Tab-separated table of C-alpha atoms and ligand atoms in Angstrom:
chain	number	residue	atom	x	y	z
A	11	MET	CA	192.983	56.487	355.015
A	12	ARG	CA	193.718	53.559	352.760
A	13	GLN	CA	194.603	50.455	354.773
A	14	PRO	CA	196.628	47.420	353.699
A	15	PRO	CA	194.636	44.727	351.859
A	16	ARG	CA	192.546	42.425	354.032
A	17	ARG	CA	193.249	38.711	353.664
A	18	ILE	CA	190.244	36.477	353.225
A	19	SER	CA	190.600	32.712	353.382
A	20	PRO	CA	187.710	30.385	352.727
A	21	PRO	CA	186.413	28.971	356.035
A	22	ARG	CA	185.461	25.296	356.283
A	23	SER	CA	181.900	26.217	357.205
A	24	LEU	CA	179.687	29.287	357.565
A	25	ARG	CA	177.358	28.732	360.463
A	26	GLY	CA	175.587	30.842	363.016
A	27	THR	CA	173.193	33.677	363.669
A	28	VAL	CA	173.895	37.192	362.460
A	29	ILE	CA	172.003	40.208	363.729
A	30	VAL	CA	172.402	42.534	360.775
A	31	PRO	CA	172.600	46.242	361.651
A	32	GLY	CA	169.721	48.681	361.270
A	33	ASP	CA	168.510	49.595	357.810
A	34	LYS	CA	170.494	52.447	356.258
A	35	SER	CA	167.652	54.028	354.279
A	36	ILE	CA	165.284	53.934	357.246
A	37	SER	CA	167.945	55.294	359.635
A	38	HIS	CA	168.573	58.343	357.407
A	39	ARG	CA	164.855	59.052	357.159
A	40	ALA	CA	164.168	58.537	360.864
A	41	ALA	CA	166.846	61.129	361.672
A	42	ILE	CA	165.889	63.689	359.022
A	43	LEU	CA	162.128	63.549	359.528
A	44	ASN	CA	162.358	63.563	363.322
A	45	ALA	CA	164.809	66.475	363.113
A	46	VAL	CA	161.967	68.650	361.793
A	47	ALA	CA	159.183	67.115	363.905
A	48	ALA	CA	157.657	68.873	366.889
A	49	GLY	CA	159.425	67.210	369.810
A	50	PRO	CA	161.858	64.520	370.944
A	51	ALA	CA	162.042	61.014	369.518
A	52	THR	CA	164.046	57.890	370.222
A	53	ILE	CA	165.196	55.656	367.400
A	54	GLU	CA	166.332	52.198	368.444
A	55	ASN	CA	168.751	50.213	366.309
A	56	PHE	CA	169.811	53.322	364.374
A	57	LEU	CA	172.592	52.318	361.963
A	58	PRO	CA	175.834	53.836	363.317
A	59	ALA	CA	177.589	53.597	359.934
A	60	ASP	CA	179.556	56.335	358.150
A	61	ASP	CA	176.657	57.308	355.834
A	62	CYS	CA	174.145	57.802	358.632
A	63	LEU	CA	176.714	59.567	360.803
A	64	ALA	CA	177.169	62.023	357.909
A	65	THR	CA	173.430	62.750	358.081
A	66	LEU	CA	173.625	63.253	361.855
A	67	ASP	CA	176.607	65.604	361.570
A	68	CYS	CA	174.787	67.700	358.954
A	69	LEU	CA	171.716	67.870	361.188
A	70	ARG	CA	173.824	69.029	364.132
A	71	ALA	CA	175.355	71.757	361.957
A	72	LEU	CA	171.766	72.827	361.185
A	73	GLY	CA	171.032	73.268	364.887
A	74	VAL	CA	169.473	69.890	365.729
A	75	SER	CA	170.601	68.313	368.977
A	76	TRP	CA	170.945	64.566	369.249
A	77	SER	CA	172.902	61.904	371.079
A	78	LEU	CA	173.832	58.431	369.967
A	79	GLU	CA	174.326	55.693	372.544
A	80	ARG	CA	176.287	52.804	371.167
A	81	GLY	CA	175.663	49.470	372.825
A	82	GLY	CA	177.691	46.328	372.262
A	83	ASP	CA	177.951	44.837	368.798
A	84	GLU	CA	176.020	46.974	366.303
A	85	SER	CA	173.146	48.237	368.402
A	86	SER	CA	172.659	51.932	368.972
A	87	ARG	CA	169.965	54.293	370.146
A	88	LEU	CA	169.533	57.767	368.699
A	89	SER	CA	167.777	60.409	370.798
A	90	LEU	CA	166.968	63.493	368.819
A	91	THR	CA	165.036	66.654	369.590
A	92	GLY	CA	162.998	68.066	366.733
A	93	ARG	CA	161.941	71.682	367.004
A	94	GLY	CA	159.758	71.734	363.913
A	95	LEU	CA	160.729	72.870	360.428
A	96	GLY	CA	161.273	76.348	361.855
A	97	GLY	CA	163.858	74.946	364.285
A	98	LEU	CA	166.510	74.446	361.587
A	99	ARG	CA	169.215	77.138	361.530
A	100	GLU	CA	171.681	78.211	358.862
A	101	SER	CA	174.856	76.162	359.215
A	102	ALA	CA	178.051	78.120	359.813
A	103	GLU	CA	179.953	75.444	357.927
A	104	VAL	CA	179.691	73.620	354.624
A	105	LEU	CA	177.531	70.514	355.122
A	106	ASP	CA	179.475	67.364	354.266
A	107	ALA	CA	177.440	64.376	353.068
A	108	ARG	CA	180.724	62.433	352.630
A	109	ASN	CA	179.919	59.249	350.618
A	110	SER	CA	176.160	59.423	351.117
A	111	GLY	CA	173.839	60.171	348.194
A	112	THR	CA	170.816	59.827	350.466
A	113	THR	CA	172.152	62.540	352.800
A	114	MET	CA	172.856	64.960	349.983
A	115	ARG	CA	169.667	64.497	347.986
A	116	LEU	CA	167.241	64.377	350.913
A	117	LEU	CA	168.818	67.396	352.593
A	118	ALA	CA	168.715	69.302	349.291
A	119	GLY	CA	164.932	68.846	349.229
A	120	LEU	CA	164.541	69.797	352.872
A	121	LEU	CA	166.804	72.848	352.735
A	122	ALA	CA	165.309	74.194	349.493
A	123	GLY	CA	162.377	75.441	351.576
A	124	ARG	CA	164.288	76.787	354.597
A	125	PRO	CA	164.909	80.540	354.625
A	126	PHE	CA	168.713	80.473	354.735
A	127	ARG	CA	171.740	79.523	352.683
A	128	SER	CA	173.231	76.035	352.680
A	129	ILE	CA	176.170	74.513	350.871
A	130	ILE	CA	176.383	70.713	350.647
A	131	THR	CA	179.453	68.857	349.479
A	132	GLY	CA	180.623	65.255	349.563
A	133	ASP	CA	183.626	63.041	348.910
A	134	GLU	CA	185.132	62.560	345.462
A	135	SER	CA	182.671	59.775	344.590
A	136	LEU	CA	179.602	61.760	345.635
A	137	ARG	CA	180.864	64.879	343.850
A	138	SER	CA	180.817	62.913	340.607
A	139	ARG	CA	177.259	61.546	340.999
A	140	PRO	CA	174.286	63.118	339.173
A	141	MET	CA	172.517	65.877	341.100
A	142	GLY	CA	170.558	67.373	338.189
A	143	ARG	CA	167.824	64.856	338.987
A	144	VAL	CA	167.065	66.769	342.209
A	145	ILE	CA	168.237	70.244	341.162
A	146	LEU	CA	165.928	70.510	338.148
A	147	PRO	CA	162.614	69.560	339.781
A	148	LEU	CA	163.454	71.572	342.912
A	149	ARG	CA	164.045	74.593	340.682
A	150	GLU	CA	160.697	73.989	339.063
A	151	MET	CA	159.255	74.228	342.574
A	152	GLY	CA	160.839	77.667	342.809
A	153	ALA	CA	164.014	76.729	344.670
A	154	ASP	CA	167.229	78.671	344.209
A	155	ILE	CA	169.638	75.744	343.986
A	156	ARG	CA	172.801	75.472	341.960
A	157	GLY	CA	175.538	72.959	341.319
A	158	ARG	CA	178.825	72.619	339.465
A	159	GLU	CA	179.098	71.777	335.773
A	160	GLY	CA	175.849	73.300	334.611
A	161	ASP	CA	173.940	72.428	337.760
A	162	SER	CA	174.646	68.733	337.499
A	163	LEU	CA	177.173	68.057	340.261
A	164	ALA	CA	177.862	68.822	343.925
A	165	PRO	CA	178.804	70.915	345.823
A	166	LEU	CA	175.283	72.320	345.826
A	167	THR	CA	174.432	75.823	346.992
A	168	ILE	CA	170.906	76.420	348.141
A	169	GLN	CA	169.261	79.704	349.032
A	170	GLY	CA	166.085	78.410	350.649
A	171	GLY	CA	162.793	80.187	350.098
A	172	PRO	CA	159.127	79.767	349.268
A	173	LEU	CA	158.263	76.730	347.123
A	174	ARG	CA	155.237	75.725	345.070
A	175	GLY	CA	153.928	72.206	344.552
A	176	ILE	CA	154.492	70.631	341.136
A	177	HIS	CA	153.582	67.534	339.228
A	178	HIS	CA	156.805	65.658	338.565
A	179	ARG	CA	157.254	62.573	336.452
A	180	SER	CA	160.740	61.274	337.204
A	181	PRO	CA	162.578	59.560	334.335
A	182	VAL	CA	164.390	57.342	336.887
A	183	ALA	CA	162.902	55.242	339.667
A	184	SER	CA	164.765	56.890	342.521
A	185	ALA	CA	163.747	56.951	346.168
A	186	GLN	CA	166.254	59.713	346.790
A	187	VAL	CA	164.676	61.992	344.193
A	188	LYS	CA	161.177	61.082	345.363
A	189	SER	CA	162.097	61.747	349.002
A	190	ALA	CA	163.795	65.057	348.193
A	191	LEU	CA	160.664	66.258	346.427
A	192	LEU	CA	158.412	65.054	349.240
A	193	LEU	CA	160.526	66.964	351.771
A	194	ALA	CA	160.261	70.073	349.596
A	195	GLY	CA	156.559	69.436	348.985
A	196	LEU	CA	155.835	69.453	352.733
A	197	GLN	CA	156.913	73.092	352.734
A	198	ALA	CA	155.362	74.149	349.415
A	199	GLN	CA	152.223	76.028	348.512
A	200	GLY	CA	149.794	73.641	346.871
A	201	GLU	CA	149.942	69.902	346.260
A	202	THR	CA	152.921	67.977	344.952
A	203	THR	CA	152.286	64.910	342.816
A	204	LEU	CA	155.022	62.488	341.861
A	205	GLU	CA	155.237	59.639	339.402
A	206	GLU	CA	158.113	57.243	338.842
A	207	PRO	CA	158.574	54.495	336.243
A	208	ALA	CA	158.631	51.769	338.925
A	209	ARG	CA	157.963	51.870	342.628
A	210	SER	CA	161.220	52.643	344.429
A	211	ARG	CA	161.651	52.016	348.166
A	212	ASP	CA	158.774	53.597	350.054
A	213	HIS	CA	160.236	54.171	353.528
A	214	THR	CA	159.734	57.949	353.329
A	215	GLU	CA	156.057	57.547	352.483
A	216	ARG	CA	155.471	55.107	355.339
A	217	MET	CA	157.206	57.338	357.853
A	218	LEU	CA	155.591	60.569	356.669
A	219	ARG	CA	152.136	59.038	357.028
A	220	ALA	CA	152.954	57.750	360.507
A	221	MET	CA	154.041	61.288	361.441
A	222	GLY	CA	150.777	62.843	360.266
A	223	ALA	CA	151.501	64.029	356.709
A	224	ASP	CA	148.638	64.033	354.222
A	225	LEU	CA	150.046	61.703	351.568
A	226	SER	CA	147.923	59.518	349.328
A	227	GLU	CA	148.415	57.232	346.368
A	228	GLU	CA	146.499	57.566	343.159
A	229	GLY	CA	147.363	54.804	340.738
A	230	ASN	CA	151.062	55.217	340.079
A	231	ALA	CA	151.228	58.712	341.525
A	232	LEU	CA	151.825	60.046	345.022
A	233	ARG	CA	149.944	63.137	346.118
A	234	LEU	CA	151.242	65.211	349.049
A	235	SER	CA	149.547	68.193	350.676
A	236	PRO	CA	151.700	70.806	352.368
A	237	LEU	CA	151.988	70.511	356.146
A	238	LYS	CA	149.384	72.402	358.157
A	239	GLN	CA	151.314	71.730	361.346
A	240	ASP	CA	154.719	70.241	362.063
A	241	LEU	CA	155.168	66.485	361.797
A	242	ALA	CA	154.555	64.495	364.978
A	243	PRO	CA	157.732	62.896	366.351
A	244	LEU	CA	157.975	59.154	365.745
A	245	ASN	CA	159.689	56.727	368.093
A	246	LEU	CA	160.674	53.645	366.191
A	247	ARG	CA	162.855	50.599	366.030
A	248	VAL	CA	164.781	50.320	362.761
A	249	PRO	CA	164.503	46.837	361.206
A	250	GLY	CA	167.643	44.947	360.179
A	251	ASP	CA	169.021	46.058	356.815
A	252	PHE	CA	167.996	43.689	354.017
A	253	SER	CA	170.881	45.093	351.962
A	254	GLY	CA	173.289	43.937	354.694
A	255	ALA	CA	171.564	40.556	355.021
A	256	ALA	CA	171.925	40.153	351.246
A	257	PHE	CA	175.628	39.298	351.548
A	258	TRP	CA	174.932	36.496	354.019
A	259	LEU	CA	172.110	35.134	351.850
A	260	VAL	CA	174.548	34.807	348.954
A	261	ALA	CA	177.408	33.502	351.110
A	262	GLY	CA	175.144	30.925	352.754
A	263	ALA	CA	173.695	29.738	349.456
A	264	LEU	CA	177.126	29.355	347.840
A	265	HIS	CA	179.191	27.844	350.643
A	266	PRO	CA	179.004	24.020	350.640
A	267	ASP	CA	178.676	23.817	354.430
A	268	ALA	CA	176.468	26.690	355.520
A	269	GLU	CA	173.465	27.512	357.614
A	270	ILE	CA	172.978	31.164	358.536
A	271	VAL	CA	170.076	32.554	360.531
A	272	LEU	CA	169.230	36.247	360.153
A	273	PRO	CA	166.609	37.398	362.673
A	274	GLY	CA	164.669	40.661	362.366
A	275	VAL	CA	165.462	41.635	358.782
A	276	GLY	CA	163.359	44.260	356.986
A	277	VAL	CA	161.433	42.625	354.150
A	278	ASN	CA	159.704	45.643	352.665
A	279	PRO	CA	158.681	44.355	349.211
A	280	THR	CA	160.305	47.366	347.506
A	281	ARG	CA	163.647	46.009	348.779
A	282	THR	CA	163.559	42.224	348.577
A	283	GLY	CA	164.146	41.577	344.887
A	284	LEU	CA	167.322	39.647	345.723
A	285	LEU	CA	165.378	37.217	347.893
A	286	ASP	CA	163.069	36.427	344.970
A	287	ALA	CA	165.996	36.202	342.545
A	288	LEU	CA	167.976	33.824	344.770
A	289	GLN	CA	164.924	31.649	345.335
A	290	GLU	CA	164.356	31.509	341.581
A	291	MET	CA	167.993	30.450	341.232
A	292	GLY	CA	167.273	27.574	343.601
A	293	ALA	CA	168.545	28.957	346.909
A	294	ASP	CA	167.313	27.278	350.077
A	295	ILE	CA	166.032	30.335	351.957
A	296	ALA	CA	163.249	30.145	354.528
A	297	VAL	CA	161.283	33.219	355.595
A	298	SER	CA	159.410	33.001	358.906
A	299	GLY	CA	157.958	35.075	361.729
A	300	GLU	CA	156.652	37.833	359.480
A	301	ARG	CA	155.606	40.841	361.561
A	302	GLU	CA	155.580	44.625	361.517
A	303	VAL	CA	158.234	46.720	363.261
A	304	GLY	CA	158.294	50.513	363.062
A	305	GLY	CA	155.679	50.477	360.295
A	306	GLU	CA	157.833	48.154	358.171
A	307	PRO	CA	157.499	44.415	357.440
A	308	VAL	CA	160.161	42.320	359.162
A	309	ALA	CA	160.924	38.584	359.122
A	310	ASP	CA	163.511	36.010	360.171
A	311	LEU	CA	165.519	34.519	357.328
A	312	ARG	CA	167.505	31.298	357.190
A	313	VAL	CA	169.741	30.243	354.329
A	314	ARG	CA	171.436	26.924	353.717
A	315	SER	CA	173.970	25.623	351.195
A	316	SER	CA	172.289	25.414	347.799
A	317	LYS	CA	172.888	24.598	344.169
A	318	LEU	CA	172.107	27.633	342.057
A	319	LYS	CA	171.226	28.091	338.397
A	320	GLY	CA	171.389	31.203	336.231
A	321	ILE	CA	168.396	33.488	335.645
A	322	VAL	CA	167.400	36.602	333.706
A	323	ILE	CA	166.598	39.795	335.614
A	324	GLU	CA	165.298	42.798	333.717
A	325	GLY	CA	162.728	45.546	333.449
A	326	LEU	CA	160.920	47.040	336.403
A	327	ALA	CA	161.995	44.154	338.668
A	328	VAL	CA	165.533	45.533	338.908
A	329	VAL	CA	164.472	48.481	341.103
A	330	ARG	CA	163.771	46.045	343.954
A	331	LEU	CA	167.351	44.740	343.916
A	332	ILE	CA	169.360	47.640	342.549
A	333	ASP	CA	171.749	47.765	345.540
A	334	GLU	CA	172.131	43.988	345.538
A	335	VAL	CA	173.502	43.516	342.021
A	336	PRO	CA	177.144	43.108	343.182
A	337	ALA	CA	176.004	40.369	345.603
A	338	LEU	CA	173.783	38.783	342.954
A	339	ALA	CA	176.702	38.788	340.531
A	340	VAL	CA	178.730	36.717	343.000
A	341	ALA	CA	175.876	34.198	343.227
A	342	ALA	CA	175.661	34.133	339.416
A	343	ALA	CA	179.412	33.582	339.097
A	344	LEU	CA	179.013	30.162	340.731
A	345	ALA	CA	175.547	29.279	339.430
A	346	ARG	CA	175.034	26.706	336.692
A	347	GLY	CA	174.521	28.400	333.324
A	348	ARG	CA	174.120	32.021	332.372
A	349	THR	CA	172.720	34.943	334.354
A	350	VAL	CA	171.668	38.030	332.436
A	351	ILE	CA	171.053	41.268	334.326
A	352	ARG	CA	169.552	43.989	332.101
A	353	ASP	CA	168.216	47.507	332.631
A	354	VAL	CA	170.596	48.411	335.452
A	355	GLY	CA	172.260	51.444	333.841
A	356	GLU	CA	171.680	53.279	337.165
A	357	LEU	CA	174.505	51.204	338.614
A	358	ARG	CA	176.978	53.299	336.650
A	359	VAL	CA	176.219	56.301	338.885
A	360	LYS	CA	176.294	54.627	342.297
A	361	GLU	CA	179.208	54.899	344.753
A	362	SER	CA	181.319	53.485	341.892
A	363	ASP	CA	180.464	52.409	338.352
A	364	ARG	CA	179.123	49.157	339.731
A	365	ILE	CA	178.695	47.446	336.359
A	366	LEU	CA	182.321	47.991	335.427
A	367	ALA	CA	183.728	47.426	338.909
A	368	THR	CA	181.749	44.231	339.539
A	369	VAL	CA	182.703	42.714	336.181
A	370	GLN	CA	186.378	43.660	336.399
A	371	GLU	CA	186.889	42.624	340.013
A	372	LEU	CA	184.994	39.329	339.729
A	373	ARG	CA	187.028	38.461	336.647
A	374	ARG	CA	190.162	38.774	338.753
A	375	LEU	CA	188.722	35.978	340.909
A	376	GLY	CA	188.117	33.782	337.873
A	377	ALA	CA	184.485	34.664	337.115
A	378	ARG	CA	183.267	34.762	333.519
A	379	ALA	CA	181.569	38.120	333.463
A	380	GLU	CA	180.914	40.550	330.640
A	381	GLU	CA	180.025	44.222	330.774
A	382	HIS	CA	177.173	45.663	328.699
A	383	PRO	CA	176.086	49.302	328.497
A	384	ASN	CA	173.101	48.736	330.808
A	385	GLY	CA	173.834	45.410	332.388
A	386	LEU	CA	176.057	42.381	332.803
A	387	VAL	CA	176.146	38.780	331.685
A	388	ILE	CA	177.737	36.116	333.839
A	389	GLU	CA	178.465	32.495	332.911
A	390	GLY	CA	178.742	30.354	335.998
A	391	VAL	CA	182.067	28.603	336.626
A	392	GLU	CA	182.894	25.550	338.766
A	393	ALA	CA	185.028	27.524	341.205
A	394	LEU	CA	186.397	31.003	341.846
A	395	ARG	CA	190.047	31.329	342.788
A	396	GLY	CA	191.329	33.741	345.422
A	397	ALA	CA	193.318	36.686	344.034
A	398	PRO	CA	194.097	40.330	344.794
A	399	CYS	CA	191.058	42.569	344.201
A	400	ASP	CA	189.881	46.059	345.083
A	401	SER	CA	186.602	47.534	346.377
A	402	ARG	CA	187.416	50.854	344.651
A	403	GLY	CA	186.137	52.529	347.821
A	404	ASP	CA	182.618	51.160	347.265
A	405	HIS	CA	181.086	49.511	350.351
A	406	ARG	CA	178.855	47.095	348.443
A	407	LEU	CA	181.750	46.002	346.222
A	408	ALA	CA	183.881	45.417	349.325
A	409	MET	CA	181.270	43.121	350.865
A	410	ALA	CA	180.427	41.322	347.613
A	411	LEU	CA	184.132	40.617	347.022
A	412	ALA	CA	184.472	39.423	350.614
A	413	VAL	CA	181.708	36.891	349.936
A	414	ALA	CA	183.406	35.851	346.696
A	415	GLY	CA	186.699	35.400	348.581
A	416	THR	CA	184.933	33.356	351.248
A	417	VAL	CA	183.718	30.812	348.704
A	418	ALA	CA	186.795	30.909	346.420
A	419	ARG	CA	189.677	28.444	346.416
A	420	GLY	CA	192.778	29.951	348.013
A	421	GLY	CA	193.331	33.316	349.633
A	422	THR	CA	192.023	36.700	348.497
A	423	ALA	CA	193.670	40.038	349.305
A	424	LEU	CA	190.989	42.720	349.258
A	425	SER	CA	192.124	46.345	349.022
A	426	GLY	CA	189.722	48.983	350.292
A	427	ALA	CA	188.013	46.453	352.590
A	428	GLU	CA	187.408	49.236	355.128
A	429	ALA	CA	184.741	50.731	352.817
A	430	ALA	CA	182.270	48.216	354.322
A	431	SER	CA	181.878	50.590	357.283
A	432	VAL	CA	179.919	52.999	355.057
A	433	SER	CA	176.864	50.792	355.618
A	434	TYR	CA	177.903	47.812	357.777
A	435	PRO	CA	180.511	48.597	360.447
A	436	GLY	CA	180.487	45.078	361.977
A	437	PHE	CA	180.697	43.240	358.668
A	438	TRP	CA	184.192	41.804	359.134
A	439	GLN	CA	183.514	40.699	362.663
A	440	HIS	CA	180.343	38.942	361.539
A	441	LEU	CA	182.212	37.199	358.741
A	442	ASN	CA	184.853	35.969	361.184
A	443	GLU	CA	182.213	34.735	363.613
A	444	LEU	CA	180.347	32.830	360.906
A	445	GLY	CA	183.589	31.296	359.632
A	446	SER	CA	184.525	29.987	363.045
A	447	GLY	CA	180.982	28.825	363.872
B	3	S3P	C1	168.412	54.935	348.616
B	3	S3P	C2	167.915	54.869	347.349
B	3	S3P	C3	168.579	54.196	346.235
B	3	S3P	C4	169.666	53.251	346.736
B	3	S3P	C5	170.534	53.869	347.779
B	3	S3P	C6	169.696	54.300	348.976
B	3	S3P	C7	167.657	55.663	349.637
B	3	S3P	O1	169.186	55.158	345.407
B	3	S3P	O2	170.446	52.819	345.650
B	3	S3P	O3	171.507	52.971	348.220
B	3	S3P	O4	167.930	55.511	350.837
B	3	S3P	O5	166.761	56.416	349.250
B	3	S3P	P1	168.355	55.974	344.292
B	3	S3P	O6	167.237	56.619	344.969
B	3	S3P	O7	169.330	56.953	343.736
B	3	S3P	O8	167.922	54.968	343.277
């Protein structure tokens, strides 16, 4: 339900420590892979956000039992009992991925090989996002999978059955496509090899290896052998979500009186493009205590008030910051000079058209931003000014606009602020705490 706009006033300082919630991508994968592993697993710091809850609800409908214990603040522990691939059952209801592309695409790959019928739908945004990118290669593997509008859109109907391994060269660098095909490949006859134009996030690969899958890398390609036995369950602790931390990195760099400490954030190099971009812009960000948690690199981050300058981001580098472009655009709006972000056409098919939405909404706050077919150009201004703006139901837009409002002059009224809960349920509380720190 649409709530009244949230008022954001710039706080005098932004200071304190924020424990960002568990990583969204890793939480989805930990649930899905353990759901088909041979035995129980416990996942600490599972992200209890709308997207991951959609995955859990779909898994329950498929016969997987789990329980989620929610501690104080954002912490939660997921206990889940995998009964092997053969433990999944036909769902009596339509599976609802809600706003979550990861849920829909990964489950499509998994269910393509299960011997029953599944129907997966989603909310209005997800039903308009491209599904041909998973439907077509899954069909090539022998799957009986269909979608609306010439097999390009959800709802998807899947009659699971035997699959064969393929060689697939994806035209887009997409971890969701890659993961869908890996999940199908586990169940196929023969090897599956995958190539993508740039390395997308590799959480699925890391987790599959840790659970005993035979997955190797050859140059740019991944090679997966079908499972000989079910995956071994994997207990893990989910690192803090870099994509959540991203908003505090930008807020801390832009606010004139800020110091924000972010302990335990995932710094998988396939995800940290924004960190590199902000540092190149001149942000004062320190990375310390690098370690490994749950098979993923983790570190403590600290950001302080900084003076930023514009940069150019393009080419393969954009894959490492694709979800962070709305946050980066806010940083660019107040950086000295021009920031050019090219080769991000993928943003048009995210939870909203993020090129259009970012440009239009930031302009309402006084930014000088221009839309291009595959990117955006932003000329830094001296100050943003608070104004009414709208997340358009997109969680990353909501949080980016909140950061913009926090460093703008005057008050901002943000419609659709509640969308933040799709990936960061405690976002508003954390913002309030930092602002009164
Ligand atoms: C995700 C992959 C990315 C990312 C999304 C989460 C994942 O999407 O934008 O927020 O968890 O695999 P694509 O794989 O479509 O690029």
